[in-house]
Short mmCIF file of N, CA and C in Angstrom, two decimals:
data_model
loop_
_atom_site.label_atom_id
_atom_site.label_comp_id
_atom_site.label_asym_id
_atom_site.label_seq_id
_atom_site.Cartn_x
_atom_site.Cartn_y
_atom_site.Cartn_z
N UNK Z 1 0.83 -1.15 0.00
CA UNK Z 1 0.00 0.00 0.00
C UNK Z 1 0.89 1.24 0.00
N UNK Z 2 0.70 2.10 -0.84
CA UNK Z 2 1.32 3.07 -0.94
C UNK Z 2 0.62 4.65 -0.63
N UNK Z 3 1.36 5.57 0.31
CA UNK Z 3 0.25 6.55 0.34
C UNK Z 3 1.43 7.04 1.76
N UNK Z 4 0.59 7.84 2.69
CA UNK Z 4 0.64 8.22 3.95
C UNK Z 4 -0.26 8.03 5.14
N UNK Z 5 0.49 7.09 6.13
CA UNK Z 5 -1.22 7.12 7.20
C UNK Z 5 0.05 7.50 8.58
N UNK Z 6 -1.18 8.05 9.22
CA UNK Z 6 0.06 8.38 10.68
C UNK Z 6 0.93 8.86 10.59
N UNK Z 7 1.03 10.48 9.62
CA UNK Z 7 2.54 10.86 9.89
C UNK Z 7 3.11 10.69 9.00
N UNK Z 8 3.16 9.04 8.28
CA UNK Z 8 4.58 8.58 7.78
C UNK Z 8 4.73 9.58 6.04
N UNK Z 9 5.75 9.71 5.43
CA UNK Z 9 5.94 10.72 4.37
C UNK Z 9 5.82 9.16 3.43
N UNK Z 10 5.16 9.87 2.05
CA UNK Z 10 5.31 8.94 1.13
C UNK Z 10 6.28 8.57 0.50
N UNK Z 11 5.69 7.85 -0.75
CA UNK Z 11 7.10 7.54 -1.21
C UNK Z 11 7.71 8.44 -1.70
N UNK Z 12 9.10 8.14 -2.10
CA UNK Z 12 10.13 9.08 -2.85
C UNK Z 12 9.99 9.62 -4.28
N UNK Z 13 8.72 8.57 -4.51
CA UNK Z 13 8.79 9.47 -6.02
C UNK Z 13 7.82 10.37 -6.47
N UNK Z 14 7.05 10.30 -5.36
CA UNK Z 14 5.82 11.11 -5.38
C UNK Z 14 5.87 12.64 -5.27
N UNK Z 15 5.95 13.37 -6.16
CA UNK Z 15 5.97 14.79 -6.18
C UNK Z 15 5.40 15.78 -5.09
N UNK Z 16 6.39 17.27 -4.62
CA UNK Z 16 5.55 17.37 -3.89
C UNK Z 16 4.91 19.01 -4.52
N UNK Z 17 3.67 18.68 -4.75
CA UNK Z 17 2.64 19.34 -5.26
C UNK Z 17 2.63 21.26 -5.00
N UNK Z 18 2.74 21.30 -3.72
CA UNK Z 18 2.73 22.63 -3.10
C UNK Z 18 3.79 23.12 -3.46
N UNK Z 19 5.82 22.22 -3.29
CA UNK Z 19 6.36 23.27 -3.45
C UNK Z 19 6.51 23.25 -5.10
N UNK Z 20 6.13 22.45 -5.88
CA UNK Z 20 5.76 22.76 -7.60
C UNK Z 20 5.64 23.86 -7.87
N UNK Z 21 3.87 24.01 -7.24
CA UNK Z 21 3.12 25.29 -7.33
C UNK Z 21 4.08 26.86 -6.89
N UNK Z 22 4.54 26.48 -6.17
CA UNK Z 22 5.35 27.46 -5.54
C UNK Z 22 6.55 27.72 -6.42
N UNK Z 23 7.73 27.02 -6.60
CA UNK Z 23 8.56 27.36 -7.50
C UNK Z 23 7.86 27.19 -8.81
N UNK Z 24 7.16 27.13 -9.67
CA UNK Z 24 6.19 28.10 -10.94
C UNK Z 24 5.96 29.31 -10.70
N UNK Z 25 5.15 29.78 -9.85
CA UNK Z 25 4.71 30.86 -9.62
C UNK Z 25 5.90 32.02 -9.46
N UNK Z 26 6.86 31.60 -8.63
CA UNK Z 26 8.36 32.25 -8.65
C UNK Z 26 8.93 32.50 -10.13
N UNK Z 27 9.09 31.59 -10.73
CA UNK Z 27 9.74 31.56 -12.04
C UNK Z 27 8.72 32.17 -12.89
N UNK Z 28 7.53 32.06 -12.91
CA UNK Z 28 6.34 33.38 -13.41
C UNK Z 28 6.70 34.81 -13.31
N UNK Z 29 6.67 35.03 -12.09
CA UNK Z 29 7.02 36.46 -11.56
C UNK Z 29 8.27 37.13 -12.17
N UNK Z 30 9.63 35.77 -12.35
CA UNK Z 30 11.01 36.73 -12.43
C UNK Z 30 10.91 36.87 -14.13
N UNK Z 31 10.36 35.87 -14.78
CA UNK Z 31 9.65 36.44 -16.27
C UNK Z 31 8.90 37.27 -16.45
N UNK Z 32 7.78 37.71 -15.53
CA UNK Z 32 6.94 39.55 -15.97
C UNK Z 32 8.36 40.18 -15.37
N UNK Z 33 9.15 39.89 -14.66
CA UNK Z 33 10.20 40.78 -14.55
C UNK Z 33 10.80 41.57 -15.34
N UNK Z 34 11.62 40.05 -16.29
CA UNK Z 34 12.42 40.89 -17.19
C UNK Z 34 11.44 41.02 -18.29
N UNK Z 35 10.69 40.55 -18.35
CA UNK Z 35 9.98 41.12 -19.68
C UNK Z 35 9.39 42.27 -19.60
N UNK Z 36 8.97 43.05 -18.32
CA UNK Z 36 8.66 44.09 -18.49
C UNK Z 36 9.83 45.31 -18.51
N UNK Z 37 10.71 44.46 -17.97
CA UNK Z 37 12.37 46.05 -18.07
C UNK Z 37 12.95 45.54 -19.81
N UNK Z 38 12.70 44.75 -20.32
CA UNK Z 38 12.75 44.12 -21.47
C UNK Z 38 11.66 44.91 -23.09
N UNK Z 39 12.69 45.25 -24.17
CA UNK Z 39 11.91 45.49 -25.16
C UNK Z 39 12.07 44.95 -26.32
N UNK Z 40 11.29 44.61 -27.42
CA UNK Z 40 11.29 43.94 -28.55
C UNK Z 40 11.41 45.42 -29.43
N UNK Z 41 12.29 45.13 -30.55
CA UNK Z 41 12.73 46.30 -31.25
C UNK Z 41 11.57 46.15 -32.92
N UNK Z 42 11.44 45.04 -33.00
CA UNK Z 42 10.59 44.37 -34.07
C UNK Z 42 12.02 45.21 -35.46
N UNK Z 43 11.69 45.40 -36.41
CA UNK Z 43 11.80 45.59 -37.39
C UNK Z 43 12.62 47.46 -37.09
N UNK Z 44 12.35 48.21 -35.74
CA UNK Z 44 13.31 49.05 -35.65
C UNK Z 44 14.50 49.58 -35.58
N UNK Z 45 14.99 47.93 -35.29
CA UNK Z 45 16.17 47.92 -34.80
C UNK Z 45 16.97 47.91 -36.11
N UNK Z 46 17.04 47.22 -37.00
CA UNK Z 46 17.37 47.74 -38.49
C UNK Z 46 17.21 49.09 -38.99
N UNK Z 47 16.18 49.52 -38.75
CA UNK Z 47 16.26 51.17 -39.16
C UNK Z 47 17.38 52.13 -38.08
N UNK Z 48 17.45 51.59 -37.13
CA UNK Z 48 18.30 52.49 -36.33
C UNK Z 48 19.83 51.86 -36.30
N UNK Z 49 20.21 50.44 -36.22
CA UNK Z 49 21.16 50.51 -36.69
C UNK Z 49 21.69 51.01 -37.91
N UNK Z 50 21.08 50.80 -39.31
CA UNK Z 50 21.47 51.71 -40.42
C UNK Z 50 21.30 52.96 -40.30
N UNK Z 51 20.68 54.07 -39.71
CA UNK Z 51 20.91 55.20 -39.37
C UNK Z 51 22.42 55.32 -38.59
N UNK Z 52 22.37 54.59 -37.31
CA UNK Z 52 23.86 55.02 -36.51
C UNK Z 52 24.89 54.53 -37.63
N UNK Z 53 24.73 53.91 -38.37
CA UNK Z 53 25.74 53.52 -39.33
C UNK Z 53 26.25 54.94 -40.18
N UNK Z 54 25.08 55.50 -40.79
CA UNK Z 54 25.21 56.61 -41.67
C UNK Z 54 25.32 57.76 -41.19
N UNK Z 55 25.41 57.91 -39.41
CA UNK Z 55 25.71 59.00 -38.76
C UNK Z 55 27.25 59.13 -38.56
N UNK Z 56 27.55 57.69 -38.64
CA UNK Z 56 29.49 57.46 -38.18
C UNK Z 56 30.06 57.84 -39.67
N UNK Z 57 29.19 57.48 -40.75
CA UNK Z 57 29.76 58.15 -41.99
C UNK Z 57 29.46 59.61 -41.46
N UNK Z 58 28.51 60.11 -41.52
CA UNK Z 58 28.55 61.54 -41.09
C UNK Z 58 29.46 62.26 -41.12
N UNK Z 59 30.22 61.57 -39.51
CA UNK Z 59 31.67 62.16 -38.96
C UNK Z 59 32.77 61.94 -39.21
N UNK Z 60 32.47 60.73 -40.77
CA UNK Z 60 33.58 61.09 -41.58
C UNK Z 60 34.15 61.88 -42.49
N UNK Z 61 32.96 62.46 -42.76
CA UNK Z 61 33.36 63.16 -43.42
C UNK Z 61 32.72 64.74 -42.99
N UNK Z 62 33.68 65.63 -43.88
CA UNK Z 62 34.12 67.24 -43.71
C UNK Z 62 32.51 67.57 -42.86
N UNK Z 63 32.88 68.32 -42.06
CA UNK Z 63 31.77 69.48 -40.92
C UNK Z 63 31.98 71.14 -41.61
N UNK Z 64 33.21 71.42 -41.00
CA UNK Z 64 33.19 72.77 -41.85
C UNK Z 64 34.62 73.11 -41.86
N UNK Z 65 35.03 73.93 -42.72
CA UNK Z 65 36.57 74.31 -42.81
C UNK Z 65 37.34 72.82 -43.40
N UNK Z 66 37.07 71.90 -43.86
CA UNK Z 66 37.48 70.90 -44.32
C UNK Z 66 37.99 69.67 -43.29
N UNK Z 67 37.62 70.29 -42.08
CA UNK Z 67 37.54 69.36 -41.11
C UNK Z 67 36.52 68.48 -40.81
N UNK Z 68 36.87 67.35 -40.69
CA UNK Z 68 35.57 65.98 -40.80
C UNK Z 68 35.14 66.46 -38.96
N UNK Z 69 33.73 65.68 -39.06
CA UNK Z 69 33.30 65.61 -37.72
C UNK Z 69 34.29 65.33 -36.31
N UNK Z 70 34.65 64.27 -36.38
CA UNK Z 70 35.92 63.84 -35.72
C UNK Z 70 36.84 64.73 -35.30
N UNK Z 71 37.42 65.45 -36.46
CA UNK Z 71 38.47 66.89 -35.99
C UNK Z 71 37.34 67.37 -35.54
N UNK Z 72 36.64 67.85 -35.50
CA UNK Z 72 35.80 68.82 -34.72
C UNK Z 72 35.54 68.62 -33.27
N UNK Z 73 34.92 67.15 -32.99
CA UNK Z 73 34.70 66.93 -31.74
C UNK Z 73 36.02 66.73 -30.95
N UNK Z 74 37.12 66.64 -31.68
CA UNK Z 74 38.33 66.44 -30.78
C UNK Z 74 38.96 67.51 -30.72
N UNK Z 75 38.85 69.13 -31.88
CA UNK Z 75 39.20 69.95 -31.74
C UNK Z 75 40.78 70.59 -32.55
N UNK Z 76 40.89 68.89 -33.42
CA UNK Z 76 42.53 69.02 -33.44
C UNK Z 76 42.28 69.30 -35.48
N UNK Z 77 41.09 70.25 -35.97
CA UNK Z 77 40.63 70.48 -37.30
C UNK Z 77 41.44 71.47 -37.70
N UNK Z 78 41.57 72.37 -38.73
CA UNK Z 78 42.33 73.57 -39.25
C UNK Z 78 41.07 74.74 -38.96
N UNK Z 79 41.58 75.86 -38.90
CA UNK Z 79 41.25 77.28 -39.07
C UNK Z 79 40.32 77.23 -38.26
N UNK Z 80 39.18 77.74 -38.03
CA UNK Z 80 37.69 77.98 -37.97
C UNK Z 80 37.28 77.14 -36.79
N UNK Z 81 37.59 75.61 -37.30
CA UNK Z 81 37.40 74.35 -36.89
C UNK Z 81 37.69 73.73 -35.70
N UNK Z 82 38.63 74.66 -34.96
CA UNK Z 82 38.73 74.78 -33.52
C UNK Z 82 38.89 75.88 -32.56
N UNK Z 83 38.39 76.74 -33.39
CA UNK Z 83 38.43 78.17 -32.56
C UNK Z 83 36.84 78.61 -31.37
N UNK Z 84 36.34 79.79 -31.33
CA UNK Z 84 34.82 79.48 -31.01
C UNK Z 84 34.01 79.21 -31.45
N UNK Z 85 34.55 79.24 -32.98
CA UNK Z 85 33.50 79.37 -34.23
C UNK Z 85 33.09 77.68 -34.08
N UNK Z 86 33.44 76.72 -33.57
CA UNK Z 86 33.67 75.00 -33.33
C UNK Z 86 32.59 75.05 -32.27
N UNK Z 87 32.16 76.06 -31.14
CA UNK Z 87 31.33 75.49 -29.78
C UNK Z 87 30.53 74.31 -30.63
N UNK Z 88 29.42 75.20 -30.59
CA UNK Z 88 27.74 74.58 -31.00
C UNK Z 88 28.46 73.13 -32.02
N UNK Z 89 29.02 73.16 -33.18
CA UNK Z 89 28.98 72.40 -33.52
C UNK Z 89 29.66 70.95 -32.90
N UNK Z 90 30.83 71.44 -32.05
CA UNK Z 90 31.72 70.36 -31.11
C UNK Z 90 30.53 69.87 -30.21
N UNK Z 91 29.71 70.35 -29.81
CA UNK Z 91 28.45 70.23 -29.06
C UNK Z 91 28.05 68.90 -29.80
N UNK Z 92 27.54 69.57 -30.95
CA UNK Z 92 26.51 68.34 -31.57
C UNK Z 92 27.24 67.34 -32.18
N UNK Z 93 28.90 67.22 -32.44
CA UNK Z 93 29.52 65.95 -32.40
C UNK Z 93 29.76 65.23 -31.10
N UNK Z 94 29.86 66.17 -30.53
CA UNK Z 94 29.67 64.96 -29.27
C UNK Z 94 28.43 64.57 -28.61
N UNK Z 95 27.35 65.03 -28.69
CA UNK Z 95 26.00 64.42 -28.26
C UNK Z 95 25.72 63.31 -29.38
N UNK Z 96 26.02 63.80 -30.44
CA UNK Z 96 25.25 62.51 -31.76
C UNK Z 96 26.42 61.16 -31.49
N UNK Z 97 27.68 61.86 -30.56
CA UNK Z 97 28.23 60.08 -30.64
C UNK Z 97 27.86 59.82 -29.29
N UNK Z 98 27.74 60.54 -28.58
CA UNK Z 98 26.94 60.14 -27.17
C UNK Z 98 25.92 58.94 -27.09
N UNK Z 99 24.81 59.91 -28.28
CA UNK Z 99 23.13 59.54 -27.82
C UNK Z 99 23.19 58.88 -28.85
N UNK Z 100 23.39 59.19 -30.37
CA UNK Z 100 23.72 58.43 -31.40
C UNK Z 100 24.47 57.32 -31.55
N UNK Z 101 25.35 56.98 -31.14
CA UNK Z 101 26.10 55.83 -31.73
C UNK Z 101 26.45 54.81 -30.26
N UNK Z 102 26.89 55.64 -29.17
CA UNK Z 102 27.30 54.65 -28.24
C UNK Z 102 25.97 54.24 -27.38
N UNK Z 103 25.03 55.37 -26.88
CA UNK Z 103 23.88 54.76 -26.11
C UNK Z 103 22.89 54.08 -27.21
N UNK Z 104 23.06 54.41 -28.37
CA UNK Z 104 21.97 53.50 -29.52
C UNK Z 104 22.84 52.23 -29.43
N UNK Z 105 23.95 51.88 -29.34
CA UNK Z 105 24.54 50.78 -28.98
C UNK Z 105 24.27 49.50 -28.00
N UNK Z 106 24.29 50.37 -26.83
CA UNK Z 106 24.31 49.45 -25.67
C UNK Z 106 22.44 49.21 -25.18
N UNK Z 107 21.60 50.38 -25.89
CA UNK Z 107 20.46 50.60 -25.74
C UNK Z 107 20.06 48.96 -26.77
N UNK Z 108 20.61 49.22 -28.20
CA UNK Z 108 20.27 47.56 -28.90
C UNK Z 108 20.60 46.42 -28.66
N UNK Z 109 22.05 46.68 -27.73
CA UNK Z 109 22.44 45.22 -26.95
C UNK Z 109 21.56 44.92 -25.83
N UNK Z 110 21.33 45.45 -24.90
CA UNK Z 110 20.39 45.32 -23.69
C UNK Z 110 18.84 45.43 -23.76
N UNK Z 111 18.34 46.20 -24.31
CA UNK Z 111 17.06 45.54 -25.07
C UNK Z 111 16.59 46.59 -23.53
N UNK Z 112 16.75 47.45 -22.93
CA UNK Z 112 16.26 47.78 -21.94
C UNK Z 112 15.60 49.09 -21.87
N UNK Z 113 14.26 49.17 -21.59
CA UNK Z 113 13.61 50.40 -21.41
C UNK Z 113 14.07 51.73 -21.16
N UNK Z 114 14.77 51.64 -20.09
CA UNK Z 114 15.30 52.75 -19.72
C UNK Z 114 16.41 53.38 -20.55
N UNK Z 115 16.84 52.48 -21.08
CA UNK Z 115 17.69 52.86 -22.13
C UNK Z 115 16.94 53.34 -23.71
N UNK Z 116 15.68 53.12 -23.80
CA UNK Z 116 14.85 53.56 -25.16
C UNK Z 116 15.17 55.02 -24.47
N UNK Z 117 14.58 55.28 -23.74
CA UNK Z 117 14.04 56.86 -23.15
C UNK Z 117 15.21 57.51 -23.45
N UNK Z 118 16.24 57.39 -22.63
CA UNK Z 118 17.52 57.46 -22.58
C UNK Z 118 18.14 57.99 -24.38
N UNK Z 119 17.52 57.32 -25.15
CA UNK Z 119 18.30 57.27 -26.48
C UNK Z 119 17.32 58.27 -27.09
N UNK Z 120 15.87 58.43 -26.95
CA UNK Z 120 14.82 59.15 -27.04
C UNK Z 120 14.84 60.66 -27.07
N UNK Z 121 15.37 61.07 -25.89
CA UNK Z 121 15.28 62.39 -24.97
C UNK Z 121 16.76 63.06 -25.54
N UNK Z 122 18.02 62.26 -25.56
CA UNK Z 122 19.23 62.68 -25.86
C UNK Z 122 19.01 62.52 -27.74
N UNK Z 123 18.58 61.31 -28.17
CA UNK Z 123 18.12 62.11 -29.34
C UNK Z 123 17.73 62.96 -29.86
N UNK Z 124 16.22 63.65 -29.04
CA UNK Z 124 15.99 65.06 -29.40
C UNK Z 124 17.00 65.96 -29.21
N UNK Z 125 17.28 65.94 -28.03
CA UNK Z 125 18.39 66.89 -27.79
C UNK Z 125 19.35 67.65 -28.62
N UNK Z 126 20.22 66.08 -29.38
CA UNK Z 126 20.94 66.20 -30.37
C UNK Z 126 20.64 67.15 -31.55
N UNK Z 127 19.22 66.36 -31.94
CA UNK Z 127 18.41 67.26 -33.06
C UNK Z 127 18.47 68.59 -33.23
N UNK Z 128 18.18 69.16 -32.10
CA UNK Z 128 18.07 70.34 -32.30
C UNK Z 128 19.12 71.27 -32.00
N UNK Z 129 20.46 70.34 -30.92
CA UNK Z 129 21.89 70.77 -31.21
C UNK Z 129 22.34 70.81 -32.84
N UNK Z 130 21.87 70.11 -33.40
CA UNK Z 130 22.21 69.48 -35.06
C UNK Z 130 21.75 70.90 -35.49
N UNK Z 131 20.64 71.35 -35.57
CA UNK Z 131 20.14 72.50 -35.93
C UNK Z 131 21.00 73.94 -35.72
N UNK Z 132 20.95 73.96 -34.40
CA UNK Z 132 22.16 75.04 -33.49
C UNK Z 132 23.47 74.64 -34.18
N UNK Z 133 23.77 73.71 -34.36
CA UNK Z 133 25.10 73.73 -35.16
C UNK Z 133 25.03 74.34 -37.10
N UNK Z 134 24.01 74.11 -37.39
CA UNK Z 134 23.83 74.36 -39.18
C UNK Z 134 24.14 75.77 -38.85
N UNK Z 135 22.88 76.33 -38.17
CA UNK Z 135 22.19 77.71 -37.78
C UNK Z 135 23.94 78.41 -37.61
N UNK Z 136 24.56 78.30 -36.30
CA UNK Z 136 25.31 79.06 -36.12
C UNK Z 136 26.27 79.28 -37.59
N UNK Z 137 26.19 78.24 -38.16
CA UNK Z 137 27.75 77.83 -39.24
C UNK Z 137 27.12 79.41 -40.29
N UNK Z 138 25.85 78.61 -40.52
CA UNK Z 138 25.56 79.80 -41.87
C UNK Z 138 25.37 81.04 -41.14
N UNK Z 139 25.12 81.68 -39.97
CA UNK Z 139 25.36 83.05 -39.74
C UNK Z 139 26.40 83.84 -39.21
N UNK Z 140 27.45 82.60 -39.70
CA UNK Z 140 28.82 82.96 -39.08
C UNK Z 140 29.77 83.01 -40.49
N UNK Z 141 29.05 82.87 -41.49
CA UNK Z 141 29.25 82.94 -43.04
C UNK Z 141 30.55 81.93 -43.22
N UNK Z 142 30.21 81.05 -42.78
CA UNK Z 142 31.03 79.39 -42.45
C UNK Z 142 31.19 78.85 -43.33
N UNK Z 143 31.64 77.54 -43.83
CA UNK Z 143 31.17 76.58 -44.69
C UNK Z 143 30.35 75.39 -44.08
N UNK Z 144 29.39 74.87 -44.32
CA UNK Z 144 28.66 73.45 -43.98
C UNK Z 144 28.84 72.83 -44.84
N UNK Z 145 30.08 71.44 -44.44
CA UNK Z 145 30.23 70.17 -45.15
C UNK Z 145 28.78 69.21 -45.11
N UNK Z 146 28.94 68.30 -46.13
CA UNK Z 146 28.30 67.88 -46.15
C UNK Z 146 27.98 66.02 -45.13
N UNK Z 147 28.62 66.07 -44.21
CA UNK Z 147 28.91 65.35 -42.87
C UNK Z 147 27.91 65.84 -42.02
N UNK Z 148 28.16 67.34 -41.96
CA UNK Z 148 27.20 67.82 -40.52
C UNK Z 148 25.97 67.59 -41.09
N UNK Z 149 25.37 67.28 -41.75
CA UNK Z 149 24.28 67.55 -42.67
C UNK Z 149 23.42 66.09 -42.84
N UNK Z 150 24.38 65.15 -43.33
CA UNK Z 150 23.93 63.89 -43.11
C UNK Z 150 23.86 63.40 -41.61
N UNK Z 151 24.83 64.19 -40.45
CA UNK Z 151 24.84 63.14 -39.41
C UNK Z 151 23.47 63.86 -38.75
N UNK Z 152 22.98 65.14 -38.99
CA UNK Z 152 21.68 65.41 -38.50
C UNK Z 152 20.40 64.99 -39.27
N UNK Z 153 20.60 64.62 -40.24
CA UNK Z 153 19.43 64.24 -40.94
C UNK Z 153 19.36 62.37 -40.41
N UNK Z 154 20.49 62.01 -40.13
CA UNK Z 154 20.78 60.13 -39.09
C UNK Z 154 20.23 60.53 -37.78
N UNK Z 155 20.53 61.52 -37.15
CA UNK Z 155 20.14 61.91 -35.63
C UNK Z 155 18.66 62.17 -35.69
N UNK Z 156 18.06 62.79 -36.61
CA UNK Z 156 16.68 62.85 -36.54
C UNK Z 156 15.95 61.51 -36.65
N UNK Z 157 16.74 60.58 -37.90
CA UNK Z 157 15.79 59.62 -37.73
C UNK Z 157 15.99 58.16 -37.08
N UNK Z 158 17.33 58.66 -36.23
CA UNK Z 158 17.44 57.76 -34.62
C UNK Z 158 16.67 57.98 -33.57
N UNK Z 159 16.48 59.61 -33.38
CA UNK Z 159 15.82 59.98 -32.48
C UNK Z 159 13.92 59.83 -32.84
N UNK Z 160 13.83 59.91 -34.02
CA UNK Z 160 12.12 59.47 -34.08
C UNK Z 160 11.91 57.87 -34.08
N UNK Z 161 13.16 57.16 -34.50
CA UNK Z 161 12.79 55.41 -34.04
C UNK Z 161 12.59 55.19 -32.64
N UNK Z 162 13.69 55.84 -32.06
CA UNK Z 162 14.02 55.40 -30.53
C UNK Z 162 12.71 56.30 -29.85
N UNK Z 163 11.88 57.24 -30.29
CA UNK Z 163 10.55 57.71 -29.57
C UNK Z 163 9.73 56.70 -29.44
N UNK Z 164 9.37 56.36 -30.80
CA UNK Z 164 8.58 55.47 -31.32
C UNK Z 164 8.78 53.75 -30.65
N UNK Z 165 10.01 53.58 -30.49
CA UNK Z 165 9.83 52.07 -29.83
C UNK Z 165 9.80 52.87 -28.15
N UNK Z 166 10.15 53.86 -27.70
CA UNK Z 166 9.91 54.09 -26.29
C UNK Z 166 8.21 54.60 -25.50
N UNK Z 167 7.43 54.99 -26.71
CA UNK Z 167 6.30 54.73 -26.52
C UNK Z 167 5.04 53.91 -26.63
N UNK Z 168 6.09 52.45 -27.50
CA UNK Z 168 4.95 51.39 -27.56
C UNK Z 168 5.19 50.53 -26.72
N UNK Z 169 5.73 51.38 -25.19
CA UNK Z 169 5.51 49.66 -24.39
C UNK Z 169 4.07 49.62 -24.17
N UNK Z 170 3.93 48.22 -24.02
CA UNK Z 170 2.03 48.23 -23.04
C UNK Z 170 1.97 48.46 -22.15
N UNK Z 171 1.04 48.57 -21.41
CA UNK Z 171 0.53 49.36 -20.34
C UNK Z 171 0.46 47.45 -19.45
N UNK Z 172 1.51 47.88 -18.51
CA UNK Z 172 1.67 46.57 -17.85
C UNK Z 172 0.29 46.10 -16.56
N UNK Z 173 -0.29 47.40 -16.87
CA UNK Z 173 -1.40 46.97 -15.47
C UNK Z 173 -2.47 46.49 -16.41
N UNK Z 174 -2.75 46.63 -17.93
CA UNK Z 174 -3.74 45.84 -18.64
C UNK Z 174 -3.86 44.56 -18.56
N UNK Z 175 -4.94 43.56 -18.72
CA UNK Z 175 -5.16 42.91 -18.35
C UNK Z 175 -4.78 41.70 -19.60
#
């Protein structure tokens, strides 16, 4: 006869039911976990990696004074290209490799929410540094290569992917 009477524990192969239930329910929970600090990029993640792609061309090529992006954000360009006439635009080479290339990076490796926002908010940012950088060049009777030009027209449309996947999470209290 097999079973429990008086105490005695059953047999050994008999499952025990409660703590089942119990470790499921655990391993339930640490899955809404990461799935909710967790994001699916679907088909964005291609559009934004080929954007950060065509933003790093960007900064290869010429910004202004015949200095590529690169001399600019490092400062070490000819004439123009590192004087004050460089702020705004040294600005927006270093936010677009900031928010652009390294946090769009680690934001597509980690797959993590906080990091959409993150790439989102410093995207705009950029944008409209991108702008502040054109703006100042032409009323400073500058030259604008054609680098600064592409890497803001990549920054705009990093920063409208990375909105766009940072506002379609679901609403985790729906049912």
């Amino acid at each position: 006869m097999t079973g429990t009477t008086g105490g005695e524990p059953g047999p050994p192969d008999e499952p025990d039911i409660a703590g089942l239930a119990e470790e499921i329910d655990r391993v339930e929970r640490d899955a809404e976990r990461r799935a909710a600090r967790s994001v699916d990029f679907g088909g964005r993640a291609l559009v934004i990696s080929v954007a950060v792609f065509v933003l790093i061309v960007g900064l290869i090529l010429p910004w202004m004074s015949g200095a590529t992006g690169y001399e600019v954000l490092l400062g070490t360009g000819s004439g123009d290209a590192v004087g004050k006439a460089s702020m705004v635009p040294r600005l927006f080479a270093a936010t677009s490799v900031a928010f652009g290339v390294l946090a769009s990076a680690l934001a597509l490796m980690t797959r993590r929410w906080v990091l959409t926002w993150v790439c989102a908010l410093g995207g705009w940012f950029t944008s409209v540094d991108g702008v502040l950088a054109i703006w100042s060049r032409q009323s400073s009777q500058g030259d604008i290569g054609v680098g600064m030009v592409i890497a803001w027209v990549a920054m705009l449309v990093i920063a409208t992917q990375w909105f766009r996947t940072a506002w379609s999470r679901p609403d985790p209290t729906a049912p």
